[in-house]
Structures are given as structure tokens and as C-alpha cells.
């Protein structure tokens, strides 16, 4: 980090600035210039909040050189992380994974029918929400514990790891009892820091969705929250961000794939369903995501989308899912990966 001092900087105030930085175990190195004095800070600057440095009025400018995240940073972990989710490996040069299932866990027979259908279509993992973050308090809120039980039944019956969303830490024991393979942290909870810290205390893989209006750096800092508690099993999921566009539910930001991969070693998967809100767009966005280097896809699919209890318009049929996977394999081959 580089701090440039004002020409008018008073020596006593500069001293107080130096003292406050050195108290944190960092070193301040002076470079005196003809017009400005500049300090280079050496050490682990992730513990410094650059905005706080401006509280000293002798400071003209602060420039961060290293990213504010450390554990998620590729600089300190050059190899891709590969996360094991119930026996399925995600990231690196592993197979591109497909996570699929209905938006919500519905009646037992319905969930089991969808699970069987997505398995047959070629999905690697089953996803369904037992607890649902809904915009309206009057909308279906999810089956809760009963939903987790049927997800567990589907996992046993079809041999697929299961992924489901956790909204409140007081439900974690239910997730452990139901042997959930990966905890989804939804877009709305990406900056629920207490929740992030708590899932960080487990070793269960976490699928961390990007918030509706969060920057890539904020998303990586959310991953850092989980990792700083000891859980390194984090998979990032881009699900579209909110923009002015109305023809899609959100705007799918595929540029995050190469951007995140340059900065972080964590796997990145794409959710074309919530990103577009329209099943007609799911195939093309899935193929584009694979071409751009995604480590996986999370696609809402239902044995009968017309009857889906939530997000039916963006939910594909098992036949459509199968076709996406068939075309996806061809694209994966072109870029030297498997699916
Ligand atoms: C979901 O996955 O069903 C969901 C609500 O996703 P998001 O948090 O991305 O909106
Ligand atoms: Mn949904």
C-alpha cells in the first residue's frame, strides 16, 4: 500500500500516522520526493482499511497494491482449488459439473420424480430449496425440515450429492442431520457476515452466490469471511446482477469467470436460470459459460416445469437439460475440458 502525504503535512501528525500503522506490525518506508513524500507500507496489508487512513488529514492519497483478500487470493495459492462435494470434484481440470433440480423441494413424489429425471439427463448433483428466500412473505416459503428429509431420500435413492440453501444458522443442525453435501448461501445473504462466519466454522462445502448488486471484490471478500474461519471449501456462483435491463430477470455477467480465475483459485460456476429468468435463454447462456471457462452450471429443472411451485418460467424440462449437457460436452471438448 502506498500513502502519499500532502505538501502541508505537519511532522507531528505524520508521526501519529506512522505510529498507528506500525502498531499493527507493519513497516512504513519513506520515499522523499521533490514535491511529495510517499510511504510504502510493507507487511500484511489485508488488516488495513485504506479509507480509515484518510482520517489523518496529512494524507493526500492512499493506493492499495495487494488485494484486501488473502486466503481467496491466487497470489498465495497459485494452484486451482478443487472442492470435493460428496465425492464429486469441482474446479481445476476436473469435469465441468451440472447441479440441477427444482427451485423448491415440493411434495415427496414430485421431488423424487424431478431428481430421477435430472439424474437421467446427466446431472451430477441435485439441488432444491427446502428453505426459500422469497420476495413476498405470502409466497411459498419452502417445506423446511420435511424438505431436507426428502432431499436426503433422493440422495440415497439416486446416488447424487445434494445442495440446498441455508438462510439461518439455527437450522445448521438440520442440514448436518440430513447429510447435506453443499450449503448454498443465496444472493440475498452474500453479505450476511454472521452467517458467513458460522458456515466458515463447518467443513461443509459452501456454494456462495454473488449478491444482486455486489462487486467482484465484495464477493471475494465474502468468500474470505468463510475461509478466514477455517472452511476452505468455497465455490463461487454467478447468478446475474441487477441492472436497468427488463428483458431478463438479471444480467448475466460472464466476464466474472476469467476475472475471478485470474484473481482467485476458487472454482466458479454459473446459474443461467436466475440470471435470465427465462428457460429459452438457459441453453445459450450455459454454453457460453462453458466456453468462458466455468467449472460448472446450476440449472433449475423440473419433471413438469408448468407445475413448478416457484420459478417455473426459468425452469427447463429434463429433455432440455439433456440437450444442454450434450451440447455442453462438445464445447467442453473444444476448450480441453470434460463435462
Ligand atoms: C435459488 O437458487 O433458488 C435462489 C433463490 O437463488 P438466488 O439467491 O441466486 O436468488
Ligand atoms: Mn429459484
Tab-separated table of C-alpha atoms and ligand atoms in Angstrom:
chain	number	residue	atom	x	y	z
A	1	UNK	CA	0.000	0.000	0.000
A	2	UNK	CA	1.275	3.466	-0.867
A	3	UNK	CA	0.430	6.573	1.157
A	4	UNK	CA	1.146	9.971	-0.363
A	5	UNK	CA	1.357	12.855	2.101
A	6	UNK	CA	0.152	16.389	1.476
A	7	UNK	CA	2.808	19.039	0.951
A	8	UNK	CA	1.430	20.724	4.050
A	9	UNK	CA	1.782	17.617	6.242
A	10	UNK	CA	2.748	18.541	9.794
A	11	UNK	CA	5.602	16.413	11.249
A	12	UNK	CA	3.619	15.630	14.441
A	13	UNK	CA	0.657	14.374	12.501
A	14	UNK	CA	2.874	12.321	10.187
A	15	UNK	CA	4.385	10.781	13.321
A	16	UNK	CA	0.919	9.819	14.587
A	17	UNK	CA	0.119	8.228	11.213
A	18	UNK	CA	3.358	6.206	11.251
A	19	UNK	CA	2.734	5.117	14.815
A	20	UNK	CA	-0.811	3.947	14.039
A	21	UNK	CA	0.397	1.808	11.107
A	22	UNK	CA	3.457	0.415	12.890
A	23	UNK	CA	1.299	-0.537	15.892
A	24	UNK	CA	-0.302	-3.116	13.562
A	25	UNK	CA	3.066	-4.759	12.925
A	26	UNK	CA	3.561	-3.139	9.508
A	27	UNK	CA	6.600	-1.213	8.299
A	28	UNK	CA	6.497	2.278	6.822
A	29	UNK	CA	9.235	3.088	4.297
A	30	UNK	CA	9.756	6.714	3.312
A	31	UNK	CA	10.476	7.763	-0.249
A	32	UNK	CA	11.108	11.527	-0.227
A	33	UNK	CA	10.235	13.325	-3.430
A	34	UNK	CA	10.810	16.867	-4.631
A	35	UNK	CA	7.092	17.613	-4.331
A	36	UNK	CA	5.583	14.880	-2.195
A	37	UNK	CA	6.675	12.450	0.486
A	38	UNK	CA	5.449	8.934	-0.109
A	39	UNK	CA	5.339	5.965	2.304
A	40	UNK	CA	5.324	2.369	1.149
A	41	UNK	CA	3.732	0.015	3.679
A	42	UNK	CA	5.329	-3.415	3.903
A	43	UNK	CA	3.599	-6.405	5.530
A	44	UNK	CA	0.170	-7.978	5.526
A	45	UNK	CA	-1.942	-5.010	4.454
A	46	UNK	CA	-5.180	-7.039	4.398
A	47	UNK	CA	-5.637	-5.914	8.012
A	48	UNK	CA	-5.639	-2.249	6.933
A	49	UNK	CA	-8.728	-0.385	5.821
A	50	UNK	CA	-7.411	2.207	3.387
A	51	UNK	CA	-10.389	4.505	3.918
A	52	UNK	CA	-9.557	4.702	7.611
A	53	UNK	CA	-6.077	6.061	6.755
A	54	UNK	CA	-7.708	9.230	5.401
A	55	UNK	CA	-8.703	10.138	8.965
A	56	UNK	CA	-5.231	11.668	9.215
A	57	UNK	CA	-5.545	14.998	7.443
A	58	UNK	CA	-1.889	14.869	6.358
A	59	UNK	CA	-2.848	12.121	3.868
A	60	UNK	CA	-3.262	13.131	0.249
A	61	UNK	CA	-3.803	9.725	-1.307
A	62	UNK	CA	-3.847	6.004	-0.439
A	63	UNK	CA	-3.282	3.382	-3.076
A	64	UNK	CA	-3.803	-0.313	-2.374
A	65	UNK	CA	-1.391	-2.567	-4.278
A	66	UNK	CA	-2.336	-6.014	-2.900
A	67	UNK	CA	-5.969	-7.208	-2.893
A	68	UNK	CA	-7.726	-6.995	0.502
A	69	UNK	CA	-8.392	-10.768	0.490
A	70	UNK	CA	-5.660	-13.247	1.266
A	71	UNK	CA	-6.994	-16.798	1.560
A	72	UNK	CA	-9.070	-16.461	-1.617
A	73	UNK	CA	-6.176	-14.796	-3.449
A	74	UNK	CA	-4.386	-16.707	-6.197
A	75	UNK	CA	-1.124	-14.941	-5.354
A	76	UNK	CA	-0.825	-17.015	-2.167
A	77	UNK	CA	-2.355	-20.185	-3.664
A	78	UNK	CA	-1.304	-20.421	-7.317
A	79	UNK	CA	-2.960	-23.792	-7.989
A	80	UNK	CA	-6.681	-24.058	-8.655
A	81	UNK	CA	-8.638	-25.297	-5.654
A	82	UNK	CA	-10.569	-28.486	-6.230
A	83	UNK	CA	-13.529	-28.884	-3.880
A	84	UNK	CA	-14.896	-32.314	-3.083
A	85	UNK	CA	-18.670	-32.226	-2.822
A	86	UNK	CA	-19.931	-35.626	-1.715
A	87	UNK	CA	-17.398	-37.368	-3.955
A	88	UNK	CA	-17.779	-35.026	-6.948
A	89	UNK	CA	-14.694	-32.904	-7.539
A	90	UNK	CA	-15.253	-29.308	-8.650
A	91	UNK	CA	-12.625	-26.954	-10.105
A	92	UNK	CA	-9.180	-27.166	-11.682
A	93	UNK	CA	-9.075	-29.599	-14.591
A	94	UNK	CA	-11.903	-31.697	-13.208
A	95	UNK	CA	-15.067	-32.436	-15.140
A	96	UNK	CA	-17.457	-29.494	-15.533
A	97	UNK	CA	-20.279	-30.298	-13.119
A	98	UNK	CA	-24.010	-29.933	-13.570
A	99	UNK	CA	-26.122	-29.246	-10.496
A	100	UNK	CA	-29.816	-29.397	-11.204
A	101	UNK	CA	-33.271	-29.800	-9.712
A	102	UNK	CA	-36.417	-27.817	-8.993
A	103	UNK	CA	-36.277	-24.353	-7.432
A	104	UNK	CA	-38.185	-25.603	-4.375
A	105	UNK	CA	-38.452	-29.005	-2.811
A	106	UNK	CA	-42.093	-29.851	-3.480
A	107	UNK	CA	-44.168	-32.887	-2.440
A	108	UNK	CA	-42.111	-36.042	-1.959
A	109	UNK	CA	-43.239	-37.724	-5.202
A	110	UNK	CA	-42.608	-34.565	-7.199
A	111	UNK	CA	-39.083	-34.036	-5.840
A	112	UNK	CA	-38.239	-37.689	-6.404
A	113	UNK	CA	-39.597	-37.542	-9.962
A	114	UNK	CA	-37.506	-34.434	-10.711
A	115	UNK	CA	-34.424	-35.966	-9.080
A	116	UNK	CA	-34.756	-39.107	-11.174
A	117	UNK	CA	-35.299	-37.046	-14.329
A	118	UNK	CA	-32.251	-34.784	-13.811
A	119	UNK	CA	-30.107	-37.783	-12.943
A	120	UNK	CA	-31.162	-39.488	-16.188
A	121	UNK	CA	-30.476	-36.283	-18.114
A	122	UNK	CA	-26.887	-36.358	-16.823
A	123	UNK	CA	-26.809	-34.069	-13.752
A	124	UNK	CA	-24.049	-34.744	-11.198
A	125	UNK	CA	-25.749	-33.198	-8.165
A	126	UNK	CA	-29.291	-32.484	-7.045
A	127	UNK	CA	-30.375	-29.049	-5.907
A	128	UNK	CA	-33.676	-27.974	-4.397
A	129	UNK	CA	-34.586	-25.324	-1.849
A	130	UNK	CA	-36.086	-26.558	1.406
A	131	UNK	CA	-35.891	-23.043	2.839
A	132	UNK	CA	-36.741	-20.394	0.260
A	133	UNK	CA	-35.852	-16.685	0.326
A	134	UNK	CA	-38.982	-15.228	-1.292
A	135	UNK	CA	-39.590	-11.561	-2.052
A	136	UNK	CA	-43.151	-11.840	-0.759
A	137	UNK	CA	-43.902	-13.176	2.724
A	138	UNK	CA	-47.114	-14.625	1.236
A	139	UNK	CA	-45.259	-16.751	-1.343
A	140	UNK	CA	-44.390	-20.403	-0.622
A	141	UNK	CA	-41.569	-20.355	1.927
A	142	UNK	CA	-40.303	-23.902	1.464
A	143	UNK	CA	-41.025	-27.212	3.208
A	144	UNK	CA	-38.245	-26.736	5.741
A	145	UNK	CA	-37.162	-29.840	7.658
A	146	UNK	CA	-39.529	-32.116	5.713
A	147	UNK	CA	-37.922	-30.837	2.522
A	148	UNK	CA	-34.479	-31.766	3.844
A	149	UNK	CA	-35.750	-35.256	4.630
A	150	UNK	CA	-36.964	-35.871	1.085
A	151	UNK	CA	-33.731	-34.427	-0.344
A	152	UNK	CA	-31.917	-36.999	1.768
A	153	UNK	CA	-34.171	-39.719	0.428
A	154	UNK	CA	-33.418	-38.613	-3.158
A	155	UNK	CA	-29.693	-38.564	-2.399
A	156	UNK	CA	-29.827	-42.176	-1.184
A	157	UNK	CA	-32.117	-43.360	-3.943
A	158	UNK	CA	-30.306	-41.779	-6.891
A	159	UNK	CA	-26.763	-41.552	-5.532
A	160	UNK	CA	-26.410	-37.781	-6.040
A	161	UNK	CA	-24.883	-35.269	-3.626
A	162	UNK	CA	-27.413	-32.621	-2.590
A	163	UNK	CA	-27.161	-28.839	-2.455
A	164	UNK	CA	-29.655	-26.669	-0.614
A	165	UNK	CA	-29.875	-23.142	0.738
A	166	UNK	CA	-29.277	-22.181	4.364
A	167	UNK	CA	-30.768	-18.855	5.432
A	168	UNK	CA	-30.426	-19.048	9.196
A	169	UNK	CA	-27.648	-20.588	11.242
A	170	UNK	CA	-30.102	-22.004	13.777
A	171	UNK	CA	-31.011	-24.561	11.092
A	172	UNK	CA	-27.451	-25.853	10.597
A	173	UNK	CA	-28.012	-28.965	12.732
A	174	UNK	CA	-30.941	-29.920	10.476
A	175	UNK	CA	-28.568	-29.651	7.498
A	176	UNK	CA	-25.953	-31.809	9.221
A	177	UNK	CA	-28.582	-34.396	10.238
A	178	UNK	CA	-29.879	-34.522	6.646
A	179	UNK	CA	-26.310	-35.022	5.405
A	180	UNK	CA	-26.450	-32.042	3.034
A	181	UNK	CA	-23.347	-32.122	0.800
A	182	UNK	CA	-23.139	-28.429	-0.020
A	183	UNK	CA	-24.705	-25.387	1.640
A	184	UNK	CA	-25.929	-22.693	-0.715
A	185	UNK	CA	-25.627	-19.134	0.534
A	186	UNK	CA	-28.108	-17.217	-1.579
A	187	UNK	CA	-27.581	-13.895	-3.290
A	188	UNK	CA	-29.520	-12.024	-0.609
A	189	UNK	CA	-27.310	-13.408	2.136
A	190	UNK	CA	-23.956	-12.880	0.439
A	191	UNK	CA	-23.141	-10.142	2.938
A	192	UNK	CA	-24.819	-11.691	5.970
A	193	UNK	CA	-21.456	-11.711	7.700
A	194	UNK	CA	-22.572	-13.622	10.800
A	195	UNK	CA	-23.968	-16.394	8.597
A	196	UNK	CA	-20.750	-16.470	6.546
A	197	UNK	CA	-18.658	-16.758	9.705
A	198	UNK	CA	-20.826	-19.567	11.035
A	199	UNK	CA	-20.701	-21.674	7.843
A	200	UNK	CA	-16.980	-20.980	7.921
A	201	UNK	CA	-16.802	-22.904	11.199
A	202	UNK	CA	-18.039	-26.062	9.470
A	203	UNK	CA	-16.160	-28.035	6.827
A	204	UNK	CA	-19.235	-28.440	4.598
A	205	UNK	CA	-18.632	-27.055	1.073
A	206	UNK	CA	-20.332	-23.700	0.515
A	207	UNK	CA	-21.829	-22.511	-2.769
A	208	UNK	CA	-21.539	-18.741	-2.417
A	209	UNK	CA	-23.800	-16.837	-4.783
A	210	UNK	CA	-22.894	-13.329	-5.853
A	211	UNK	CA	-25.190	-10.685	-4.394
A	212	UNK	CA	-27.674	-8.881	-6.634
A	213	UNK	CA	-25.625	-5.720	-6.677
A	214	UNK	CA	-22.243	-6.704	-5.368
A	215	UNK	CA	-18.868	-6.111	-6.928
A	216	UNK	CA	-16.463	-8.960	-7.597
A	217	UNK	CA	-14.242	-7.698	-4.798
A	218	UNK	CA	-17.130	-7.733	-2.304
A	219	UNK	CA	-17.948	-11.278	-3.425
A	220	UNK	CA	-14.346	-12.402	-2.894
A	221	UNK	CA	-14.338	-10.692	0.494
A	222	UNK	CA	-17.487	-12.697	1.375
A	223	UNK	CA	-15.561	-15.866	0.419
A	224	UNK	CA	-12.710	-14.601	2.605
A	225	UNK	CA	-15.125	-14.380	5.573
A	226	UNK	CA	-15.921	-18.095	5.218
A	227	UNK	CA	-12.300	-19.087	4.645
A	228	UNK	CA	-10.950	-16.979	7.494
A	229	UNK	CA	-12.953	-19.184	9.878
A	230	UNK	CA	-11.217	-22.290	8.506
A	231	UNK	CA	-13.570	-23.569	5.797
A	232	UNK	CA	-11.647	-23.506	2.510
A	233	UNK	CA	-14.366	-25.386	0.625
A	234	UNK	CA	-15.905	-22.441	-1.177
A	235	UNK	CA	-17.351	-22.468	-4.701
A	236	UNK	CA	-18.390	-19.136	-6.212
A	237	UNK	CA	-21.636	-18.879	-8.177
A	238	UNK	CA	-22.516	-16.026	-10.526
A	239	UNK	CA	-26.306	-15.722	-10.834
A	240	UNK	CA	-26.718	-12.405	-12.610
A	241	UNK	CA	-26.693	-8.903	-11.210
A	242	UNK	CA	-29.382	-6.269	-11.148
A	243	UNK	CA	-29.163	-3.704	-13.935
A	244	UNK	CA	-31.617	-1.420	-15.779
A	245	UNK	CA	-32.431	-4.194	-18.286
A	246	UNK	CA	-36.009	-5.502	-18.177
A	247	UNK	CA	-35.977	-8.255	-20.803
A	248	UNK	CA	-34.109	-10.556	-18.449
A	249	UNK	CA	-34.604	-11.171	-14.708
A	250	UNK	CA	-30.986	-10.170	-14.064
A	251	UNK	CA	-27.958	-9.501	-16.256
A	252	UNK	CA	-25.607	-12.454	-16.506
A	253	UNK	CA	-22.044	-11.264	-16.009
A	254	UNK	CA	-19.943	-13.940	-17.682
A	255	UNK	CA	-16.855	-11.755	-17.555
A	256	UNK	CA	-16.521	-12.767	-13.892
A	257	UNK	CA	-15.206	-16.167	-14.952
A	258	UNK	CA	-11.836	-15.045	-16.356
A	259	UNK	CA	-11.672	-12.112	-13.928
A	260	UNK	CA	-12.176	-14.259	-10.826
A	261	UNK	CA	-9.933	-17.007	-12.139
A	262	UNK	CA	-7.103	-14.532	-12.546
A	263	UNK	CA	-7.507	-13.271	-9.005
A	264	UNK	CA	-8.620	-16.353	-7.122
A	265	UNK	CA	-8.065	-20.113	-7.068
A	266	UNK	CA	-11.687	-20.879	-6.164
A	267	UNK	CA	-13.973	-22.680	-8.636
A	268	UNK	CA	-16.657	-20.603	-10.354
A	269	UNK	CA	-19.992	-21.931	-11.503
A	270	UNK	CA	-22.782	-20.203	-13.406
A	271	UNK	CA	-26.513	-20.105	-12.708
A	272	UNK	CA	-28.163	-19.258	-16.049
A	273	UNK	CA	-31.651	-19.812	-14.577
A	274	UNK	CA	-31.785	-16.979	-12.022
A	275	UNK	CA	-29.588	-14.867	-14.306
A	276	UNK	CA	-32.106	-14.860	-17.157
A	277	UNK	CA	-35.449	-15.846	-15.630
A	278	UNK	CA	-36.391	-17.403	-18.969
A	279	UNK	CA	-35.987	-21.068	-19.906
A	280	UNK	CA	-35.467	-20.137	-23.557
A	281	UNK	CA	-32.217	-18.396	-22.630
A	282	UNK	CA	-30.817	-21.099	-20.376
A	283	UNK	CA	-29.196	-23.217	-23.078
A	284	UNK	CA	-27.304	-20.437	-24.848
A	285	UNK	CA	-26.064	-18.929	-21.573
A	286	UNK	CA	-24.999	-22.368	-20.314
A	287	UNK	CA	-22.940	-22.981	-23.454
A	288	UNK	CA	-21.421	-19.515	-23.281
A	289	UNK	CA	-20.488	-20.119	-19.631
A	290	UNK	CA	-18.704	-23.351	-20.518
A	291	UNK	CA	-16.855	-21.619	-23.353
A	292	UNK	CA	-15.801	-18.872	-20.934
A	293	UNK	CA	-14.254	-21.411	-18.531
A	294	UNK	CA	-16.943	-22.093	-15.898
A	295	UNK	CA	-16.304	-25.067	-13.620
A	296	UNK	CA	-19.976	-25.952	-13.529
A	297	UNK	CA	-23.582	-24.985	-14.085
A	298	UNK	CA	-26.511	-24.845	-11.699
A	299	UNK	CA	-29.728	-25.165	-13.672
A	300	UNK	CA	-33.309	-25.257	-12.456
A	301	UNK	CA	-35.086	-28.267	-13.958
A	302	UNK	CA	-38.377	-29.984	-13.112
A	303	UNK	CA	-40.088	-33.100	-14.453
A	304	UNK	CA	-43.013	-30.823	-15.330
A	305	UNK	CA	-41.984	-27.100	-15.194
A	306	UNK	CA	-45.559	-25.950	-15.726
A	307	UNK	CA	-46.415	-27.321	-12.299
A	308	UNK	CA	-43.327	-25.947	-10.513
A	309	UNK	CA	-44.166	-24.203	-7.208
A	310	UNK	CA	-41.604	-21.466	-7.851
A	311	UNK	CA	-39.507	-20.096	-10.724
A	312	UNK	CA	-41.375	-22.177	-13.344
A	313	UNK	CA	-40.692	-19.730	-16.186
A	314	UNK	CA	-36.928	-20.255	-15.940
A	315	UNK	CA	-37.147	-23.993	-15.256
A	316	UNK	CA	-36.158	-26.339	-18.078
A	317	UNK	CA	-37.562	-29.773	-18.849
A	318	UNK	CA	-35.414	-32.899	-18.403
A	319	UNK	CA	-35.187	-33.112	-22.219
A	320	UNK	CA	-33.856	-29.560	-22.421
A	321	UNK	CA	-31.357	-30.318	-19.655
A	322	UNK	CA	-30.172	-33.379	-21.520
A	323	UNK	CA	-29.694	-31.322	-24.672
A	324	UNK	CA	-27.755	-28.627	-22.795
A	325	UNK	CA	-25.434	-31.299	-21.400
A	326	UNK	CA	-24.964	-32.921	-24.835
A	327	UNK	CA	-24.048	-29.597	-26.462
A	328	UNK	CA	-22.031	-28.595	-23.400
A	329	UNK	CA	-19.850	-31.687	-23.754
A	330	UNK	CA	-18.976	-30.600	-27.305
A	331	UNK	CA	-17.992	-27.089	-26.167
A	332	UNK	CA	-16.045	-28.535	-23.233
A	333	UNK	CA	-14.106	-30.710	-25.661
A	334	UNK	CA	-13.143	-27.642	-27.744
A	335	UNK	CA	-11.666	-25.910	-24.690
A	336	UNK	CA	-9.896	-29.058	-23.495
A	337	UNK	CA	-12.235	-29.977	-20.661
A	338	UNK	CA	-14.747	-32.725	-19.917
A	339	UNK	CA	-18.347	-32.453	-18.852
B	1	LIG	C1	-32.289	-20.047	-5.711
B	1	LIG	O1	-31.206	-20.579	-6.009
B	1	LIG	O2	-33.391	-20.632	-5.772
B	1	LIG	C2	-32.253	-18.619	-5.357
B	1	LIG	C3	-33.201	-18.041	-4.664
B	1	LIG	O3	-31.159	-18.037	-5.867
B	1	LIG	P1	-30.534	-16.557	-5.672
B	1	LIG	O4	-30.108	-16.494	-4.240
B	1	LIG	O5	-29.430	-16.552	-6.649
B	1	LIG	O6	-31.631	-15.573	-5.996
B	2	LIG	MN1	-35.212	-20.415	-7.962
